[in-house]
Amino acid sequence: MDEIQVVESKPLMADKELQGLREAVQQLVIKEHDVETPHGRIHCTMKGVPKGDRPVILTFHDIGLNHKTCWDTLFNHEDMSEIMQHFAVCHVDAPGQHEGANTFSTGYEYPSMDQLSETLPLVLKHFGLKSVIGMGIGAGAYILTRFALDYPNMVEGLVLININPCAEGWMDWAAHKISGWTHAMPDMIISHLFGKEEIHHNHDLIGTYRHHILNDMNQFNLHLFVKSYESRRDLEIERPVPGSNVRTLKCPSLLVVGDSSPAVEAVVECNTKLDPTKATLLKMADCGGMPQVDQPGKLTEAFKYFIQGMGYMPSASMTRLVRSRTASGSSATSFDGNRSRSHTTEGSRSRSHTAENQRGRSHTDGSMDGTGNSNVDPAVPKSTEVSC
């Protein structure tokens, strides 16, 4: 049964226009849905109303988190208000990870990462959606990537934070099993979510999330989700070369990682496996393992650029990101990536998208530049790397 909630908080701001925008966003209706699938019940929270054939932003969280603890800081940030006026947001919680979830019965077989990705087409069907812009972190990024690989027509773009395209190595698996999951799990999740520097110095942040993991998450259910992520398969994606027909993402992709995140190597590795004309790697300076919590303003700005490159929000305000160029033979940036939306047939819409793309390109090129990938053949387009 759907639960409807209306947020009524009223922020006090000097700028009347921005205040009105934020109040309008905060008045969006929030509806909670339980979507039945062959792999279990998926708890979804829809904020706002889907707008025509425009995609919905669909999020998926990491292990140890639910949609609130993962995304609230980002989507409640004042700079996100503008995006929320243009797009509805569907937050997906993995089975048993949402607030107040019942404990699964003994012997319950938790869905694999592949099976969790198979639930997403049913989520789209439940809400009557044609396509989404996915935003995931860690396990959620893996699930959304698998979804986009299997159902490319349903995914217009992906923002992948801390994506690891590889199966877990034996040493990682052994390290997580040494002292037993009951005692090691909270520490293992903290070391997965945050970098060593954060763990040693940002005691308030780590304490907050450790308390959440221990007290707000259903421990039995969490263990099952962690085990599922640890058992993931390699995504088996490869960078395409002319004349090849390899498995890789077809949609524009923004890969995001903090410079002190434990996931840096995995994200860089993933970037080497994607089409360089459609992928952008964003390394965030002075940022830890959760950019959406650590630097929500910068991530929102990057997200706006990414959306502009897809032909949406051409007049979005940009203030935070600055030019950062390193020696490179590449001048391309994939924030103005190609859009291929077969279901968009309206001539006027196509013309406006063309204009929006052009405007997005000029704005993006004036604000941030791509840096080349030195180990890519000069004849092959270079991937884009952005620092902020």
mmCIF file of C-alpha atoms in Angstrom:
data_model
loop_
_atom_site.group_PDB
_atom_site.id
_atom_site.type_symbol
_atom_site.label_atom_id
_atom_site.label_comp_id
_atom_site.label_asym_id
_atom_site.label_seq_id
_atom_site.Cartn_x
_atom_site.Cartn_y
_atom_site.Cartn_z
ATOM 1 C CA MET A 1 0.000 0.000 0.000
ATOM 2 C CA ASP A 2 1.403 3.392 -0.964
ATOM 3 C CA GLU A 3 2.334 5.805 1.795
ATOM 4 C CA ILE A 4 2.084 9.472 0.836
ATOM 5 C CA GLN A 5 4.087 12.084 2.645
ATOM 6 C CA VAL A 6 4.304 15.828 2.000
ATOM 7 C CA VAL A 7 7.370 17.698 3.183
ATOM 8 C CA GLU A 8 6.434 21.107 4.572
ATOM 9 C CA SER A 9 9.673 22.626 5.890
ATOM 10 C CA LYS A 10 10.153 26.313 4.986
ATOM 11 C CA PRO A 11 13.762 27.527 4.809
ATOM 12 C CA LEU A 12 14.568 31.145 5.539
ATOM 13 C CA MET A 13 16.627 32.654 2.699
ATOM 14 C CA ALA A 14 17.342 36.188 1.596
ATOM 15 C CA ASP A 15 17.052 35.443 -2.119
ATOM 16 C CA LYS A 16 13.305 35.316 -2.773
ATOM 17 C CA GLU A 17 13.610 33.577 -6.143
ATOM 18 C CA LEU A 18 15.854 30.817 -4.781
ATOM 19 C CA GLN A 19 13.687 30.522 -1.716
ATOM 20 C CA GLY A 20 10.619 29.991 -3.888
ATOM 21 C CA LEU A 21 12.454 27.372 -5.900
ATOM 22 C CA ARG A 22 13.515 25.471 -2.818
ATOM 23 C CA GLU A 23 10.070 25.665 -1.263
ATOM 24 C CA ALA A 24 8.523 24.316 -4.457
ATOM 25 C CA VAL A 25 10.933 21.374 -4.399
ATOM 26 C CA GLN A 26 10.271 20.706 -0.734
ATOM 27 C CA GLN A 27 6.551 20.602 -1.392
ATOM 28 C CA LEU A 28 6.947 17.761 -3.902
ATOM 29 C CA VAL A 29 4.849 14.773 -3.007
ATOM 30 C CA ILE A 30 6.818 11.765 -1.803
ATOM 31 C CA LYS A 31 5.226 8.382 -2.465
ATOM 32 C CA GLU A 32 6.604 5.102 -1.147
ATOM 33 C CA HIS A 33 5.964 1.948 -3.162
ATOM 34 C CA ASP A 34 6.707 -1.737 -2.684
ATOM 35 C CA VAL A 35 7.287 -3.253 -6.122
ATOM 36 C CA GLU A 36 6.788 -7.012 -6.366
ATOM 37 C CA THR A 37 9.374 -8.834 -8.476
ATOM 38 C CA PRO A 38 10.389 -12.488 -8.942
ATOM 39 C CA HIS A 39 13.440 -11.681 -6.802
ATOM 40 C CA GLY A 40 11.625 -10.110 -3.892
ATOM 41 C CA ARG A 41 9.882 -6.915 -2.949
ATOM 42 C CA ILE A 42 11.708 -3.717 -3.898
ATOM 43 C CA HIS A 43 11.064 -0.638 -1.786
ATOM 44 C CA CYS A 44 11.022 2.543 -3.900
ATOM 45 C CA THR A 45 10.516 6.182 -2.990
ATOM 46 C CA MET A 46 9.326 8.500 -5.766
ATOM 47 C CA LYS A 47 9.821 12.208 -5.208
ATOM 48 C CA GLY A 48 7.978 14.417 -7.667
ATOM 49 C CA VAL A 49 5.929 13.466 -10.700
ATOM 50 C CA PRO A 50 7.529 12.074 -13.893
ATOM 51 C CA LYS A 51 7.354 14.662 -16.685
ATOM 52 C CA GLY A 52 6.227 13.348 -20.067
ATOM 53 C CA ASP A 53 8.901 11.363 -21.861
ATOM 54 C CA ARG A 54 11.674 12.966 -19.800
ATOM 55 C CA PRO A 55 13.674 10.355 -17.863
ATOM 56 C CA VAL A 56 13.490 9.983 -14.111
ATOM 57 C CA ILE A 57 16.631 10.062 -11.991
ATOM 58 C CA LEU A 58 16.874 6.587 -10.455
ATOM 59 C CA THR A 59 19.286 6.063 -7.547
ATOM 60 C CA PHE A 60 20.715 2.927 -5.965
ATOM 61 C CA HIS A 61 22.716 2.971 -2.725
ATOM 62 C CA ASP A 62 25.794 1.099 -1.499
ATOM 63 C CA ILE A 63 26.148 -1.610 1.155
ATOM 64 C CA GLY A 64 25.615 -0.364 4.707
ATOM 65 C CA LEU A 65 23.302 2.395 3.497
ATOM 66 C CA ASN A 66 19.732 2.992 2.448
ATOM 67 C CA HIS A 67 18.448 5.696 0.142
ATOM 68 C CA LYS A 68 18.170 8.239 2.951
ATOM 69 C CA THR A 69 21.619 7.878 4.484
ATOM 70 C CA CYS A 70 23.169 7.618 1.034
ATOM 71 C CA TRP A 71 21.422 10.409 -0.893
ATOM 72 C CA ASP A 72 19.662 12.854 1.448
ATOM 73 C CA THR A 73 22.680 15.162 1.796
ATOM 74 C CA LEU A 74 22.958 15.468 -1.989
ATOM 75 C CA PHE A 75 19.289 15.787 -2.911
ATOM 76 C CA ASN A 76 18.550 18.185 -0.042
ATOM 77 C CA HIS A 77 21.432 20.459 -1.070
ATOM 78 C CA GLU A 78 20.242 23.869 -2.229
ATOM 79 C CA ASP A 79 22.000 23.546 -5.604
ATOM 80 C CA MET A 80 20.013 20.398 -6.372
ATOM 81 C CA SER A 81 16.728 22.338 -6.259
ATOM 82 C CA GLU A 82 17.086 23.403 -9.879
ATOM 83 C CA ILE A 83 17.512 19.814 -11.047
ATOM 84 C CA MET A 84 14.583 18.650 -8.951
ATOM 85 C CA GLN A 85 12.364 21.145 -10.760
ATOM 86 C CA HIS A 86 13.103 19.342 -14.045
ATOM 87 C CA PHE A 87 13.247 15.697 -13.001
ATOM 88 C CA ALA A 88 11.391 13.355 -10.678
ATOM 89 C CA VAL A 89 13.614 11.105 -8.569
ATOM 90 C CA CYS A 90 13.064 7.435 -7.795
ATOM 91 C CA HIS A 91 15.173 6.120 -4.918
ATOM 92 C CA VAL A 92 15.522 2.321 -4.903
ATOM 93 C CA ASP A 93 16.367 0.409 -1.723
ATOM 94 C CA ALA A 94 17.859 -3.064 -1.995
ATOM 95 C CA PRO A 95 15.632 -5.754 -0.406
ATOM 96 C CA GLY A 96 15.597 -5.522 3.378
ATOM 97 C CA GLN A 97 17.775 -2.394 3.558
ATOM 98 C CA HIS A 98 15.120 0.316 3.951
ATOM 99 C CA GLU A 99 14.084 1.816 7.286
ATOM 100 C CA GLY A 100 11.949 -0.515 9.368
ATOM 101 C CA ALA A 101 12.521 -3.537 7.118
ATOM 102 C CA ASN A 102 11.378 -6.884 8.502
ATOM 103 C CA THR A 103 14.017 -9.559 9.058
ATOM 104 C CA PHE A 104 14.159 -12.147 6.297
ATOM 105 C CA SER A 105 13.356 -15.683 7.359
ATOM 106 C CA THR A 106 16.154 -18.163 7.938
ATOM 107 C CA GLY A 107 17.030 -19.824 4.658
ATOM 108 C CA TYR A 108 15.890 -16.869 2.557
ATOM 109 C CA GLU A 109 17.965 -16.704 -0.617
ATOM 110 C CA TYR A 110 18.996 -13.127 -1.195
ATOM 111 C CA PRO A 111 19.084 -11.985 -4.848
ATOM 112 C CA SER A 112 22.429 -11.838 -6.594
ATOM 113 C CA MET A 113 23.721 -8.574 -8.068
ATOM 114 C CA ASP A 114 22.545 -9.779 -11.488
ATOM 115 C CA GLN A 115 19.087 -10.558 -10.126
ATOM 116 C CA LEU A 116 18.852 -7.167 -8.436
ATOM 117 C CA SER A 117 19.554 -5.527 -11.798
ATOM 118 C CA GLU A 118 16.761 -7.655 -13.275
ATOM 119 C CA THR A 119 14.266 -6.073 -10.859
ATOM 120 C CA LEU A 120 14.767 -2.583 -12.312
ATOM 121 C CA PRO A 121 12.777 -3.068 -15.542
ATOM 122 C CA LEU A 122 9.847 -4.023 -13.295
ATOM 123 C CA VAL A 123 10.377 -0.862 -11.250
ATOM 124 C CA LEU A 124 10.191 1.183 -14.457
ATOM 125 C CA LYS A 125 7.076 -0.709 -15.526
ATOM 126 C CA HIS A 126 5.454 -0.124 -12.121
ATOM 127 C CA PHE A 127 5.864 3.644 -12.478
ATOM 128 C CA GLY A 128 5.159 3.722 -16.225
ATOM 129 C CA LEU A 129 8.651 4.982 -17.070
ATOM 130 C CA LYS A 130 10.366 4.678 -20.444
ATOM 131 C CA SER A 131 13.885 5.529 -19.357
ATOM 132 C CA VAL A 132 16.042 6.731 -16.480
ATOM 133 C CA ILE A 133 19.255 8.536 -15.662
ATOM 134 C CA GLY A 134 20.893 6.215 -13.152
ATOM 135 C CA MET A 135 22.938 7.380 -10.172
ATOM 136 C CA GLY A 136 24.600 4.710 -8.060
ATOM 137 C CA ILE A 137 27.470 4.255 -5.646
ATOM 138 C CA GLY A 138 29.461 1.098 -4.939
ATOM 139 C CA ALA A 139 27.108 -1.857 -5.060
ATOM 140 C CA GLY A 140 24.391 0.405 -6.477
ATOM 141 C CA ALA A 141 26.715 1.580 -9.260
ATOM 142 C CA TYR A 142 27.474 -2.044 -10.142
ATOM 143 C CA ILE A 143 23.763 -2.933 -10.253
ATOM 144 C CA LEU A 144 22.899 0.068 -12.443
ATOM 145 C CA THR A 145 25.777 -0.724 -14.803
ATOM 146 C CA ARG A 146 24.585 -4.296 -15.172
ATOM 147 C CA PHE A 147 21.068 -2.957 -15.813
ATOM 148 C CA ALA A 148 22.344 -0.569 -18.517
ATOM 149 C CA LEU A 149 24.338 -3.341 -20.192
ATOM 150 C CA ASP A 150 21.308 -5.631 -20.360
ATOM 151 C CA TYR A 151 18.655 -2.970 -21.077
ATOM 152 C CA PRO A 152 20.448 -0.138 -22.926
ATOM 153 C CA ASN A 153 17.211 1.400 -24.240
ATOM 154 C CA MET A 154 16.010 2.035 -20.679
ATOM 155 C CA VAL A 155 19.078 4.005 -19.555
ATOM 156 C CA GLU A 156 19.858 7.445 -21.014
ATOM 157 C CA GLY A 157 22.861 8.146 -18.798
ATOM 158 C CA LEU A 158 24.731 6.921 -15.730
ATOM 159 C CA VAL A 159 26.490 8.640 -12.842
ATOM 160 C CA LEU A 160 28.646 5.939 -11.265
ATOM 161 C CA ILE A 161 30.363 6.716 -7.961
ATOM 162 C CA ASN A 162 33.036 4.283 -6.740
ATOM 163 C CA ILE A 163 32.174 1.754 -9.450
ATOM 164 C CA ASN A 164 34.121 -1.523 -9.309
ATOM 165 C CA PRO A 165 33.560 -3.563 -12.488
ATOM 166 C CA CYS A 166 35.537 -6.553 -11.245
ATOM 167 C CA ALA A 167 34.623 -9.569 -9.167
ATOM 168 C CA GLU A 168 36.030 -9.500 -5.645
ATOM 169 C CA GLY A 169 39.530 -10.926 -5.431
ATOM 170 C CA TRP A 170 40.408 -13.883 -3.212
ATOM 171 C CA MET A 171 42.521 -11.771 -0.837
ATOM 172 C CA ASP A 172 39.662 -9.312 -0.335
ATOM 173 C CA TRP A 173 37.288 -12.178 0.333
ATOM 174 C CA ALA A 174 39.653 -13.794 2.861
ATOM 175 C CA ALA A 175 40.268 -10.511 4.677
ATOM 176 C CA HIS A 176 36.526 -10.051 5.190
ATOM 177 C CA LYS A 177 36.126 -13.568 6.584
ATOM 178 C CA ILE A 178 39.014 -13.764 9.068
ATOM 179 C CA SER A 179 37.233 -12.657 12.218
ATOM 180 C CA GLY A 180 33.655 -13.623 11.369
ATOM 181 C CA TRP A 181 30.974 -11.372 9.899
ATOM 182 C CA THR A 182 29.275 -10.511 13.212
ATOM 183 C CA HIS A 183 32.229 -8.516 14.509
ATOM 184 C CA ALA A 184 34.006 -7.589 11.283
ATOM 185 C CA MET A 185 31.061 -6.426 9.186
ATOM 186 C CA PRO A 186 30.711 -2.830 10.512
ATOM 187 C CA ASP A 187 34.471 -2.248 10.213
ATOM 188 C CA MET A 188 34.536 -3.833 6.758
ATOM 189 C CA ILE A 189 31.701 -1.606 5.561
ATOM 190 C CA ILE A 190 33.362 1.518 6.990
ATOM 191 C CA SER A 191 36.615 0.633 5.207
ATOM 192 C CA HIS A 192 34.600 0.088 2.009
ATOM 193 C CA LEU A 193 32.766 3.413 2.244
ATOM 194 C CA PHE A 194 35.584 5.669 3.468
ATOM 195 C CA GLY A 195 39.293 6.229 2.904
ATOM 196 C CA LYS A 196 41.931 5.699 5.583
ATOM 197 C CA GLU A 197 42.435 9.428 6.060
ATOM 198 C CA GLU A 198 38.737 9.954 6.765
ATOM 199 C CA ILE A 199 38.620 7.015 9.158
ATOM 200 C CA HIS A 200 41.589 8.343 11.135
ATOM 201 C CA HIS A 201 40.688 12.035 11.185
ATOM 202 C CA ASN A 202 36.966 12.593 10.606
ATOM 203 C CA HIS A 203 35.703 10.885 13.737
ATOM 204 C CA ASP A 204 32.302 12.600 13.712
ATOM 205 C CA LEU A 205 31.479 11.454 10.185
ATOM 206 C CA ILE A 206 32.705 7.905 10.776
ATOM 207 C CA GLY A 207 30.905 7.752 14.114
ATOM 208 C CA THR A 208 27.659 8.837 12.497
ATOM 209 C CA TYR A 209 27.787 6.130 9.848
ATOM 210 C CA ARG A 210 29.041 3.454 12.224
ATOM 211 C CA HIS A 211 26.078 4.217 14.501
ATOM 212 C CA HIS A 212 23.737 4.012 11.526
ATOM 213 C CA ILE A 213 25.162 0.661 10.411
ATOM 214 C CA LEU A 214 24.928 -0.840 13.897
ATOM 215 C CA ASN A 215 21.633 0.634 15.051
ATOM 216 C CA ASP A 216 19.491 1.580 12.066
ATOM 217 C CA MET A 217 20.179 -1.278 9.660
ATOM 218 C CA ASN A 218 18.688 -4.741 10.026
ATOM 219 C CA GLN A 219 21.906 -6.675 10.684
ATOM 220 C CA PHE A 220 20.722 -9.998 9.276
ATOM 221 C CA ASN A 221 19.427 -8.404 6.080
ATOM 222 C CA LEU A 222 22.552 -6.260 5.751
ATOM 223 C CA HIS A 223 24.763 -9.336 5.964
ATOM 224 C CA LEU A 224 22.853 -10.882 3.058
ATOM 225 C CA PHE A 225 23.272 -7.771 0.905
ATOM 226 C CA VAL A 226 26.993 -7.565 1.697
ATOM 227 C CA LYS A 227 27.414 -11.251 0.859
ATOM 228 C CA SER A 228 25.613 -10.725 -2.443
ATOM 229 C CA TYR A 229 27.932 -7.846 -3.366
ATOM 230 C CA GLU A 230 31.007 -9.835 -2.376
ATOM 231 C CA SER A 231 29.840 -12.615 -4.709
ATOM 232 C CA ARG A 232 29.428 -10.347 -7.741
ATOM 233 C CA ARG A 233 30.677 -11.425 -11.161
ATOM 234 C CA ASP A 234 33.052 -9.450 -13.328
ATOM 235 C CA LEU A 235 31.045 -7.110 -15.571
ATOM 236 C CA GLU A 236 33.175 -8.289 -18.513
ATOM 237 C CA ILE A 237 33.123 -4.953 -20.292
ATOM 238 C CA GLU A 238 35.753 -3.891 -22.803
ATOM 239 C CA ARG A 239 36.719 -0.622 -24.463
ATOM 240 C CA PRO A 240 35.436 -0.715 -28.053
ATOM 241 C CA VAL A 241 37.802 -0.291 -30.952
ATOM 242 C CA PRO A 242 36.818 0.324 -34.594
ATOM 243 C CA GLY A 243 35.361 -2.808 -36.117
ATOM 244 C CA SER A 244 34.833 -4.585 -32.805
ATOM 245 C CA ASN A 245 31.570 -5.643 -31.226
ATOM 246 C CA VAL A 246 32.437 -5.779 -27.535
ATOM 247 C CA ARG A 247 30.205 -5.468 -24.480
ATOM 248 C CA THR A 248 30.336 -1.988 -23.002
ATOM 249 C CA LEU A 249 28.048 0.838 -21.941
ATOM 250 C CA LYS A 250 26.178 2.538 -24.772
ATOM 251 C CA CYS A 251 24.993 5.568 -22.804
ATOM 252 C CA PRO A 252 26.923 8.641 -21.603
ATOM 253 C CA SER A 253 28.592 7.859 -18.285
ATOM 254 C CA LEU A 254 30.096 10.048 -15.565
ATOM 255 C CA LEU A 255 32.451 8.116 -13.286
ATOM 256 C CA VAL A 256 33.051 9.877 -9.974
ATOM 257 C CA VAL A 257 35.589 9.186 -7.229
ATOM 258 C CA GLY A 258 37.143 11.191 -4.406
ATOM 259 C CA ASP A 259 40.919 11.446 -4.521
ATOM 260 C CA SER A 260 41.264 9.720 -1.136
ATOM 261 C CA SER A 261 38.579 7.104 -1.769
ATOM 262 C CA PRO A 262 39.468 3.410 -1.429
ATOM 263 C CA ALA A 263 37.829 2.935 -4.836
ATOM 264 C CA VAL A 264 40.196 5.099 -6.921
ATOM 265 C CA GLU A 265 41.992 2.206 -8.624
ATOM 266 C CA ALA A 266 38.752 0.374 -9.407
ATOM 267 C CA VAL A 267 37.132 3.478 -10.909
ATOM 268 C CA VAL A 268 40.175 4.248 -13.054
ATOM 269 C CA GLU A 269 40.185 0.620 -14.200
ATOM 270 C CA CYS A 270 36.512 0.865 -15.140
ATOM 271 C CA ASN A 271 37.179 4.041 -17.129
ATOM 272 C CA THR A 272 39.687 2.159 -19.308
ATOM 273 C CA LYS A 273 36.937 -0.299 -20.276
ATOM 274 C CA LEU A 274 34.404 2.265 -21.496
ATOM 275 C CA ASP A 275 33.890 4.036 -24.803
ATOM 276 C CA PRO A 276 36.106 7.136 -24.462
ATOM 277 C CA THR A 277 33.665 9.236 -26.483
ATOM 278 C CA LYS A 278 30.894 8.592 -23.967
ATOM 279 C CA ALA A 279 32.675 8.326 -20.611
ATOM 280 C CA THR A 280 34.028 11.014 -18.290
ATOM 281 C CA LEU A 281 36.118 10.364 -15.201
ATOM 282 C CA LEU A 282 35.686 12.975 -12.478
ATOM 283 C CA LYS A 283 38.277 12.920 -9.698
ATOM 284 C CA MET A 284 37.224 15.181 -6.832
ATOM 285 C CA ALA A 285 40.077 16.831 -4.936
ATOM 286 C CA ASP A 286 40.145 16.822 -1.133
ATOM 287 C CA CYS A 287 37.281 14.350 -1.192
ATOM 288 C CA GLY A 288 36.819 11.026 0.538
ATOM 289 C CA GLY A 289 34.815 7.915 -0.163
ATOM 290 C CA MET A 290 31.357 9.484 -0.384
ATOM 291 C CA PRO A 291 31.445 12.569 -2.656
ATOM 292 C CA GLN A 292 27.678 13.009 -2.384
ATOM 293 C CA VAL A 293 28.121 13.569 1.363
ATOM 294 C CA ASP A 294 31.558 15.195 1.397
ATOM 295 C CA GLN A 295 31.113 17.647 -1.486
ATOM 296 C CA PRO A 296 27.450 17.687 -2.559
ATOM 297 C CA GLY A 297 27.737 21.122 -4.179
ATOM 298 C CA LYS A 298 30.538 20.111 -6.520
ATOM 299 C CA LEU A 299 28.862 16.829 -7.388
ATOM 300 C CA THR A 300 25.610 18.654 -8.153
ATOM 301 C CA GLU A 301 27.492 21.023 -10.436
ATOM 302 C CA ALA A 302 29.080 18.113 -12.292
ATOM 303 C CA PHE A 303 25.679 16.455 -12.562
ATOM 304 C CA LYS A 304 24.263 19.624 -14.144
ATOM 305 C CA TYR A 305 27.013 19.616 -16.765
ATOM 306 C CA PHE A 306 26.322 15.961 -17.439
ATOM 307 C CA ILE A 307 22.593 16.588 -17.854
ATOM 308 C CA GLN A 308 23.291 19.528 -20.150
ATOM 309 C CA GLY A 309 25.398 17.279 -22.339
ATOM 310 C CA MET A 310 22.374 15.021 -22.720
ATOM 311 C CA GLY A 311 20.306 17.946 -23.996
ATOM 312 C CA TYR A 312 18.494 18.976 -20.822
ATOM 313 C CA MET A 313 18.597 22.112 -18.652
ATOM 314 C CA PRO A 314 20.559 24.315 -21.097
ATOM 315 C CA SER A 315 20.278 27.416 -18.923
ATOM 316 C CA ALA A 316 21.283 25.811 -15.618
ATOM 317 C CA SER A 317 23.416 28.083 -13.453
ATOM 318 C CA MET A 318 27.045 27.002 -13.006
ATOM 319 C CA THR A 319 29.370 28.458 -10.401
ATOM 320 C CA ARG A 320 31.591 25.941 -8.652
ATOM 321 C CA LEU A 321 33.703 24.014 -11.164
ATOM 322 C CA VAL A 322 36.747 25.691 -12.676
ATOM 323 C CA ARG A 323 39.011 24.881 -15.580
ATOM 324 C CA SER A 324 41.635 22.242 -14.845
ATOM 325 C CA ARG A 325 43.827 21.277 -17.798
ATOM 326 C CA THR A 326 46.800 18.958 -17.866
ATOM 327 C CA ALA A 327 49.099 18.182 -20.802
ATOM 328 C CA SER A 328 47.010 16.252 -23.281
ATOM 329 C CA GLY A 329 46.389 15.659 -26.939
ATOM 330 C CA SER A 330 42.663 15.516 -26.352
ATOM 331 C CA SER A 331 40.279 18.432 -26.485
ATOM 332 C CA ALA A 332 37.057 16.456 -26.383
ATOM 333 C CA THR A 333 34.796 16.261 -23.405
ATOM 334 C CA SER A 334 31.989 13.769 -23.078
ATOM 335 C CA PHE A 335 29.802 15.955 -20.876
ATOM 336 C CA ASP A 336 28.338 16.962 -24.219
ATOM 337 C CA GLY A 337 27.915 13.305 -25.093
ATOM 338 C CA ASN A 338 25.645 12.034 -27.812
ATOM 339 C CA ARG A 339 22.046 11.309 -27.032
ATOM 340 C CA SER A 340 20.258 8.546 -28.873
ATOM 341 C CA ARG A 341 16.653 8.482 -27.815
ATOM 342 C CA SER A 342 14.648 6.479 -30.331
ATOM 343 C CA HIS A 343 11.396 7.232 -28.540
ATOM 344 C CA THR A 344 11.739 10.990 -29.068
ATOM 345 C CA THR A 345 10.149 11.798 -32.408
ATOM 346 C CA GLU A 346 8.762 15.301 -32.038
ATOM 347 C CA GLY A 347 10.456 17.644 -34.493
ATOM 348 C CA SER A 348 10.319 20.666 -32.224
ATOM 349 C CA ARG A 349 11.751 18.623 -29.342
ATOM 350 C CA SER A 350 14.594 17.423 -31.575
ATOM 351 C CA ARG A 351 15.404 20.966 -32.643
ATOM 352 C CA SER A 352 15.420 22.181 -29.069
ATOM 353 C CA HIS A 353 17.639 19.312 -28.027
ATOM 354 C CA THR A 354 20.072 20.182 -30.785
ATOM 355 C CA ALA A 355 20.186 23.754 -29.582
ATOM 356 C CA GLU A 356 20.519 22.622 -25.993
ATOM 357 C CA ASN A 357 23.391 20.323 -26.870
ATOM 358 C CA GLN A 358 25.147 23.158 -28.677
ATOM 359 C CA ARG A 359 24.658 25.456 -25.720
ATOM 360 C CA GLY A 360 25.761 22.728 -23.330
ATOM 361 C CA ARG A 361 28.942 22.208 -25.361
ATOM 362 C CA SER A 362 29.903 25.862 -25.375
ATOM 363 C CA HIS A 363 29.259 26.154 -21.663
ATOM 364 C CA THR A 364 31.091 22.973 -20.785
ATOM 365 C CA ASP A 365 34.126 23.748 -22.941
ATOM 366 C CA GLY A 366 34.384 27.132 -21.267
ATOM 367 C CA SER A 367 34.328 25.728 -17.766
ATOM 368 C CA MET A 368 36.235 22.467 -17.701
ATOM 369 C CA ASP A 369 38.485 20.637 -20.102
ATOM 370 C CA GLY A 370 39.173 16.967 -20.659
ATOM 371 C CA THR A 371 42.569 15.385 -20.130
ATOM 372 C CA GLY A 372 43.766 12.549 -22.294
ATOM 373 C CA ASN A 373 44.478 8.967 -21.427
ATOM 374 C CA SER A 374 48.167 8.464 -22.163
ATOM 375 C CA ASN A 375 47.984 4.707 -22.720
ATOM 376 C CA VAL A 376 45.366 4.934 -25.463
ATOM 377 C CA ASP A 377 46.386 4.648 -29.106
ATOM 378 C CA PRO A 378 46.644 8.159 -30.661
ATOM 379 C CA ALA A 379 44.275 7.094 -33.440
ATOM 380 C CA VAL A 380 41.574 6.214 -30.917
ATOM 381 C CA PRO A 381 39.509 8.965 -29.246
ATOM 382 C CA LYS A 382 40.833 9.676 -25.753
ATOM 383 C CA SER A 383 38.688 9.478 -22.662
ATOM 384 C CA THR A 384 37.920 12.563 -20.649
ATOM 385 C CA GLU A 385 39.275 13.123 -17.182
ATOM 386 C CA VAL A 386 38.181 16.086 -15.109
ATOM 387 C CA SER A 387 39.451 17.273 -11.738
ATOM 388 C CA CYS A 388 37.632 19.639 -9.449
#
